[in-house]
Amino acid sequence: KYGLMRSINGGESWFLDNDTDFPMSWERMAIAVCPSFPQKVYVVFNGETMINGTYKGCFKSTNYGASFILMSDTPNVFGWELDGNDGDDQGSRDLSFIVDPTNSSRIFAGGVNIWKSENEGDSWSRETWWTHNYVPIDPFVHSDQQHFYWKGNALYTVNDGGIFKTTDFGNSW
């Protein structure tokens, strides 16, 4: 059985006790917890290889990670396409994930582009586009999201092109 290790004593000891069996072949994952609702834990997974790996899903736990349910496995929030309907990604090296610290239902995932869910990962909207060709459609944010960080009401992303910031939950950057 494979899953996520948990600690209930501040990291002094760890154990595997969740009832969700995540495949060992899934290459990379990221975990997000909401400070205002810490029993809600999210995890996203990238697939087996850099090419044709793709998004394997967003899972949610409401019991501190003891069990998880699949919220979505489409669109490919780590891919290149406008609609997330591609089979490629860079999730093996570019994978960022964060939950809004004041709204446990709002989460952001980033790989090549940045995607947002307002409903716990059940559905996603693409908030940025990695190329200047589509600036009128969505805000340009350089590709290859490495890290998200909240500071007050501002969400920052760090990527290969620098640091970008939004103060309106991804509508403008």
mmCIF file of C-alpha atoms in Angstrom:
data_model
loop_
_atom_site.group_PDB
_atom_site.id
_atom_site.type_symbol
_atom_site.label_atom_id
_atom_site.label_comp_id
_atom_site.label_asym_id
_atom_site.label_seq_id
_atom_site.Cartn_x
_atom_site.Cartn_y
_atom_site.Cartn_z
ATOM 1 C CA LYS A 1 0.000 0.000 0.000
ATOM 2 C CA TYR A 2 1.185 3.499 -0.879
ATOM 3 C CA GLY A 3 -0.054 6.768 0.481
ATOM 4 C CA LEU A 4 0.922 9.826 2.426
ATOM 5 C CA MET A 5 2.814 9.644 5.662
ATOM 6 C CA ARG A 6 1.164 11.486 8.576
ATOM 7 C CA SER A 7 2.306 12.758 11.908
ATOM 8 C CA ILE A 8 0.056 13.695 14.808
ATOM 9 C CA ASN A 9 2.861 14.718 17.165
ATOM 10 C CA GLY A 10 4.598 17.558 15.354
ATOM 11 C CA GLY A 11 6.759 15.300 13.183
ATOM 12 C CA GLU A 12 8.331 13.283 15.983
ATOM 13 C CA SER A 13 7.008 10.105 14.406
ATOM 14 C CA TRP A 14 5.349 9.320 11.093
ATOM 15 C CA PHE A 15 2.955 6.610 9.954
ATOM 16 C CA LEU A 16 0.876 5.551 6.966
ATOM 17 C CA ASP A 17 -2.732 5.269 8.014
ATOM 18 C CA ASN A 18 -4.845 6.774 5.268
ATOM 19 C CA ASP A 19 -7.201 4.541 3.365
ATOM 20 C CA THR A 20 -6.336 5.986 -0.047
ATOM 21 C CA ASP A 21 -3.920 3.887 -2.067
ATOM 22 C CA PHE A 22 -2.002 6.279 -4.319
ATOM 23 C CA PRO A 23 0.017 4.532 -7.067
ATOM 24 C CA MET A 24 3.730 4.466 -6.404
ATOM 25 C CA SER A 25 4.366 5.184 -10.093
ATOM 26 C CA TRP A 26 2.960 8.700 -9.808
ATOM 27 C CA GLU A 27 6.052 10.821 -10.115
ATOM 28 C CA ARG A 28 5.507 13.967 -8.089
ATOM 29 C CA MET A 29 2.995 15.467 -5.696
ATOM 30 C CA ALA A 30 2.305 18.655 -3.786
ATOM 31 C CA ILE A 31 0.311 19.124 -0.590
ATOM 32 C CA ALA A 32 -1.669 22.199 0.495
ATOM 33 C CA VAL A 33 -3.352 22.903 3.835
ATOM 34 C CA CYS A 34 -5.555 25.888 4.698
ATOM 35 C CA PRO A 35 -4.444 27.635 7.914
ATOM 36 C CA SER A 36 -8.045 28.658 8.687
ATOM 37 C CA PHE A 37 -9.330 25.069 8.259
ATOM 38 C CA PRO A 38 -6.359 22.726 8.891
ATOM 39 C CA GLN A 39 -8.341 19.499 8.829
ATOM 40 C CA LYS A 40 -8.786 20.071 5.068
ATOM 41 C CA VAL A 41 -5.763 18.741 3.185
ATOM 42 C CA TYR A 42 -5.341 18.754 -0.590
ATOM 43 C CA VAL A 43 -2.859 16.836 -2.682
ATOM 44 C CA VAL A 44 -2.187 16.938 -6.438
ATOM 45 C CA PHE A 45 -0.240 14.349 -8.390
ATOM 46 C CA ASN A 46 1.730 14.390 -11.603
ATOM 47 C CA GLY A 47 2.069 11.265 -13.715
ATOM 48 C CA GLU A 48 4.723 8.733 -14.469
ATOM 49 C CA THR A 49 7.035 10.608 -16.864
ATOM 50 C CA MET A 50 7.733 14.119 -18.067
ATOM 51 C CA ILE A 51 6.240 13.305 -21.469
ATOM 52 C CA ASN A 52 2.680 11.987 -21.273
ATOM 53 C CA GLY A 53 2.757 12.139 -17.497
ATOM 54 C CA THR A 54 0.022 14.717 -16.998
ATOM 55 C CA TYR A 55 -2.199 15.585 -14.132
ATOM 56 C CA LYS A 56 -3.392 12.530 -12.203
ATOM 57 C CA GLY A 57 -5.739 14.366 -9.923
ATOM 58 C CA CYS A 58 -6.602 16.653 -7.067
ATOM 59 C CA PHE A 59 -7.586 14.816 -3.909
ATOM 60 C CA LYS A 60 -9.192 16.260 -0.774
ATOM 61 C CA SER A 61 -9.242 15.143 2.826
ATOM 62 C CA THR A 62 -11.435 16.670 5.525
ATOM 63 C CA ASN A 63 -9.949 14.592 8.348
ATOM 64 C CA TYR A 64 -6.315 15.763 8.448
ATOM 65 C CA GLY A 65 -5.265 13.351 5.697
ATOM 66 C CA ALA A 66 -6.663 10.136 7.165
ATOM 67 C CA SER A 67 -8.628 9.558 3.935
ATOM 68 C CA PHE A 68 -8.883 11.283 0.563
ATOM 69 C CA ILE A 69 -11.438 11.557 -2.214
ATOM 70 C CA LEU A 70 -10.712 12.375 -5.851
ATOM 71 C CA MET A 71 -12.053 15.825 -6.708
ATOM 72 C CA SER A 72 -10.913 15.955 -10.361
ATOM 73 C CA ASP A 73 -8.488 14.472 -12.832
ATOM 74 C CA THR A 74 -9.186 16.902 -15.696
ATOM 75 C CA PRO A 75 -8.285 19.315 -17.174
ATOM 76 C CA ASN A 76 -4.539 18.832 -17.298
ATOM 77 C CA VAL A 77 -3.567 21.706 -14.984
ATOM 78 C CA PHE A 78 0.129 21.030 -15.583
ATOM 79 C CA GLY A 79 -0.032 21.087 -19.404
ATOM 80 C CA TRP A 80 0.539 23.693 -22.111
ATOM 81 C CA GLU A 81 -2.841 23.941 -23.835
ATOM 82 C CA LEU A 82 -5.397 26.721 -23.310
ATOM 83 C CA ASP A 83 -8.125 24.262 -22.342
ATOM 84 C CA GLY A 84 -5.942 21.760 -20.495
ATOM 85 C CA ASN A 85 -6.785 19.115 -23.068
ATOM 86 C CA ASP A 86 -3.266 17.911 -23.797
ATOM 87 C CA GLY A 87 -1.274 14.891 -22.759
ATOM 88 C CA ASP A 88 2.018 16.583 -21.942
ATOM 89 C CA ASP A 89 3.293 18.577 -19.019
ATOM 90 C CA GLN A 90 6.296 19.607 -17.023
ATOM 91 C CA GLY A 91 4.864 18.556 -13.681
ATOM 92 C CA SER A 92 7.932 16.478 -12.944
ATOM 93 C CA ARG A 93 9.881 19.702 -12.450
ATOM 94 C CA ASP A 94 7.310 22.544 -12.392
ATOM 95 C CA LEU A 95 4.552 21.954 -9.882
ATOM 96 C CA SER A 96 3.195 24.531 -7.441
ATOM 97 C CA PHE A 97 0.104 24.193 -5.292
ATOM 98 C CA ILE A 98 -1.476 26.370 -2.605
ATOM 99 C CA VAL A 99 -4.769 26.984 -0.841
ATOM 100 C CA ASP A 100 -6.102 30.448 -0.036
ATOM 101 C CA PRO A 101 -5.403 30.969 3.693
ATOM 102 C CA THR A 102 -8.839 32.547 4.243
ATOM 103 C CA ASN A 103 -10.958 30.391 1.917
ATOM 104 C CA SER A 104 -10.359 26.649 2.109
ATOM 105 C CA SER A 105 -12.311 26.060 -1.123
ATOM 106 C CA ARG A 106 -10.027 28.247 -3.293
ATOM 107 C CA ILE A 107 -6.868 26.531 -4.513
ATOM 108 C CA PHE A 108 -4.241 27.327 -7.144
ATOM 109 C CA ALA A 109 -2.137 24.877 -9.148
ATOM 110 C CA GLY A 110 0.755 25.854 -11.357
ATOM 111 C CA GLY A 111 2.947 24.071 -13.822
ATOM 112 C CA VAL A 112 3.274 25.749 -17.187
ATOM 113 C CA ASN A 113 0.212 27.954 -16.550
ATOM 114 C CA ILE A 114 -1.671 28.861 -13.378
ATOM 115 C CA TRP A 115 -5.097 27.344 -12.726
ATOM 116 C CA LYS A 116 -7.612 28.146 -10.004
ATOM 117 C CA SER A 117 -10.424 26.194 -8.419
ATOM 118 C CA GLU A 118 -13.101 27.914 -6.339
ATOM 119 C CA ASN A 119 -14.786 24.627 -5.395
ATOM 120 C CA GLU A 120 -12.169 22.448 -3.706
ATOM 121 C CA GLY A 121 -10.602 21.201 -6.935
ATOM 122 C CA ASP A 122 -13.838 19.926 -8.469
ATOM 123 C CA SER A 123 -13.437 22.219 -11.512
ATOM 124 C CA TRP A 124 -10.629 24.494 -12.713
ATOM 125 C CA SER A 125 -10.217 27.722 -14.668
ATOM 126 C CA ARG A 126 -6.965 28.747 -16.291
ATOM 127 C CA GLU A 127 -5.904 32.127 -14.913
ATOM 128 C CA THR A 128 -2.708 32.781 -16.896
ATOM 129 C CA TRP A 129 -1.140 31.917 -20.213
ATOM 130 C CA TRP A 130 2.563 31.263 -20.607
ATOM 131 C CA THR A 131 3.032 33.050 -23.927
ATOM 132 C CA HIS A 132 2.564 36.690 -24.931
ATOM 133 C CA ASN A 133 0.525 35.568 -27.970
ATOM 134 C CA TYR A 134 -2.659 35.401 -25.892
ATOM 135 C CA VAL A 135 -2.352 38.430 -23.604
ATOM 136 C CA PRO A 136 -5.849 39.677 -24.551
ATOM 137 C CA ILE A 137 -7.309 36.314 -23.449
ATOM 138 C CA ASP A 138 -5.520 35.917 -20.116
ATOM 139 C CA PRO A 139 -2.754 37.681 -18.247
ATOM 140 C CA PHE A 140 0.756 36.663 -19.229
ATOM 141 C CA VAL A 141 2.746 34.979 -16.486
ATOM 142 C CA HIS A 142 5.989 33.277 -17.448
ATOM 143 C CA SER A 143 5.842 29.478 -17.519
ATOM 144 C CA ASP A 144 7.368 26.942 -15.142
ATOM 145 C CA GLN A 145 5.773 27.752 -11.796
ATOM 146 C CA GLN A 146 8.163 26.768 -9.006
ATOM 147 C CA HIS A 147 6.520 28.114 -5.853
ATOM 148 C CA PHE A 148 3.435 29.977 -4.598
ATOM 149 C CA TYR A 149 3.412 32.182 -1.512
ATOM 150 C CA TRP A 150 0.683 34.236 0.209
ATOM 151 C CA LYS A 151 1.571 37.541 1.878
ATOM 152 C CA GLY A 152 -1.567 39.239 3.166
ATOM 153 C CA ASN A 153 -4.040 39.344 0.284
ATOM 154 C CA ALA A 154 -1.310 38.982 -2.357
ATOM 155 C CA LEU A 155 -0.446 35.677 -4.007
ATOM 156 C CA TYR A 156 3.057 35.468 -5.468
ATOM 157 C CA THR A 157 4.412 32.927 -7.913
ATOM 158 C CA VAL A 158 8.089 32.297 -8.551
ATOM 159 C CA ASN A 159 8.999 30.895 -11.954
ATOM 160 C CA ASP A 160 11.780 30.831 -14.517
ATOM 161 C CA GLY A 161 10.886 34.391 -15.553
ATOM 162 C CA GLY A 162 10.899 35.991 -12.119
ATOM 163 C CA ILE A 163 8.256 36.802 -9.522
ATOM 164 C CA PHE A 164 4.649 37.660 -10.377
ATOM 165 C CA LYS A 165 1.920 38.900 -8.022
ATOM 166 C CA THR A 166 -1.883 39.003 -7.962
ATOM 167 C CA THR A 167 -4.067 40.788 -5.426
ATOM 168 C CA ASP A 168 -7.389 39.795 -6.993
ATOM 169 C CA PHE A 169 -7.180 35.987 -6.819
ATOM 170 C CA GLY A 170 -5.608 35.569 -10.256
ATOM 171 C CA ASN A 171 -7.709 37.905 -12.402
ATOM 172 C CA SER A 172 -4.729 40.196 -13.039
ATOM 173 C CA TRP A 173 -0.996 39.695 -12.436
#
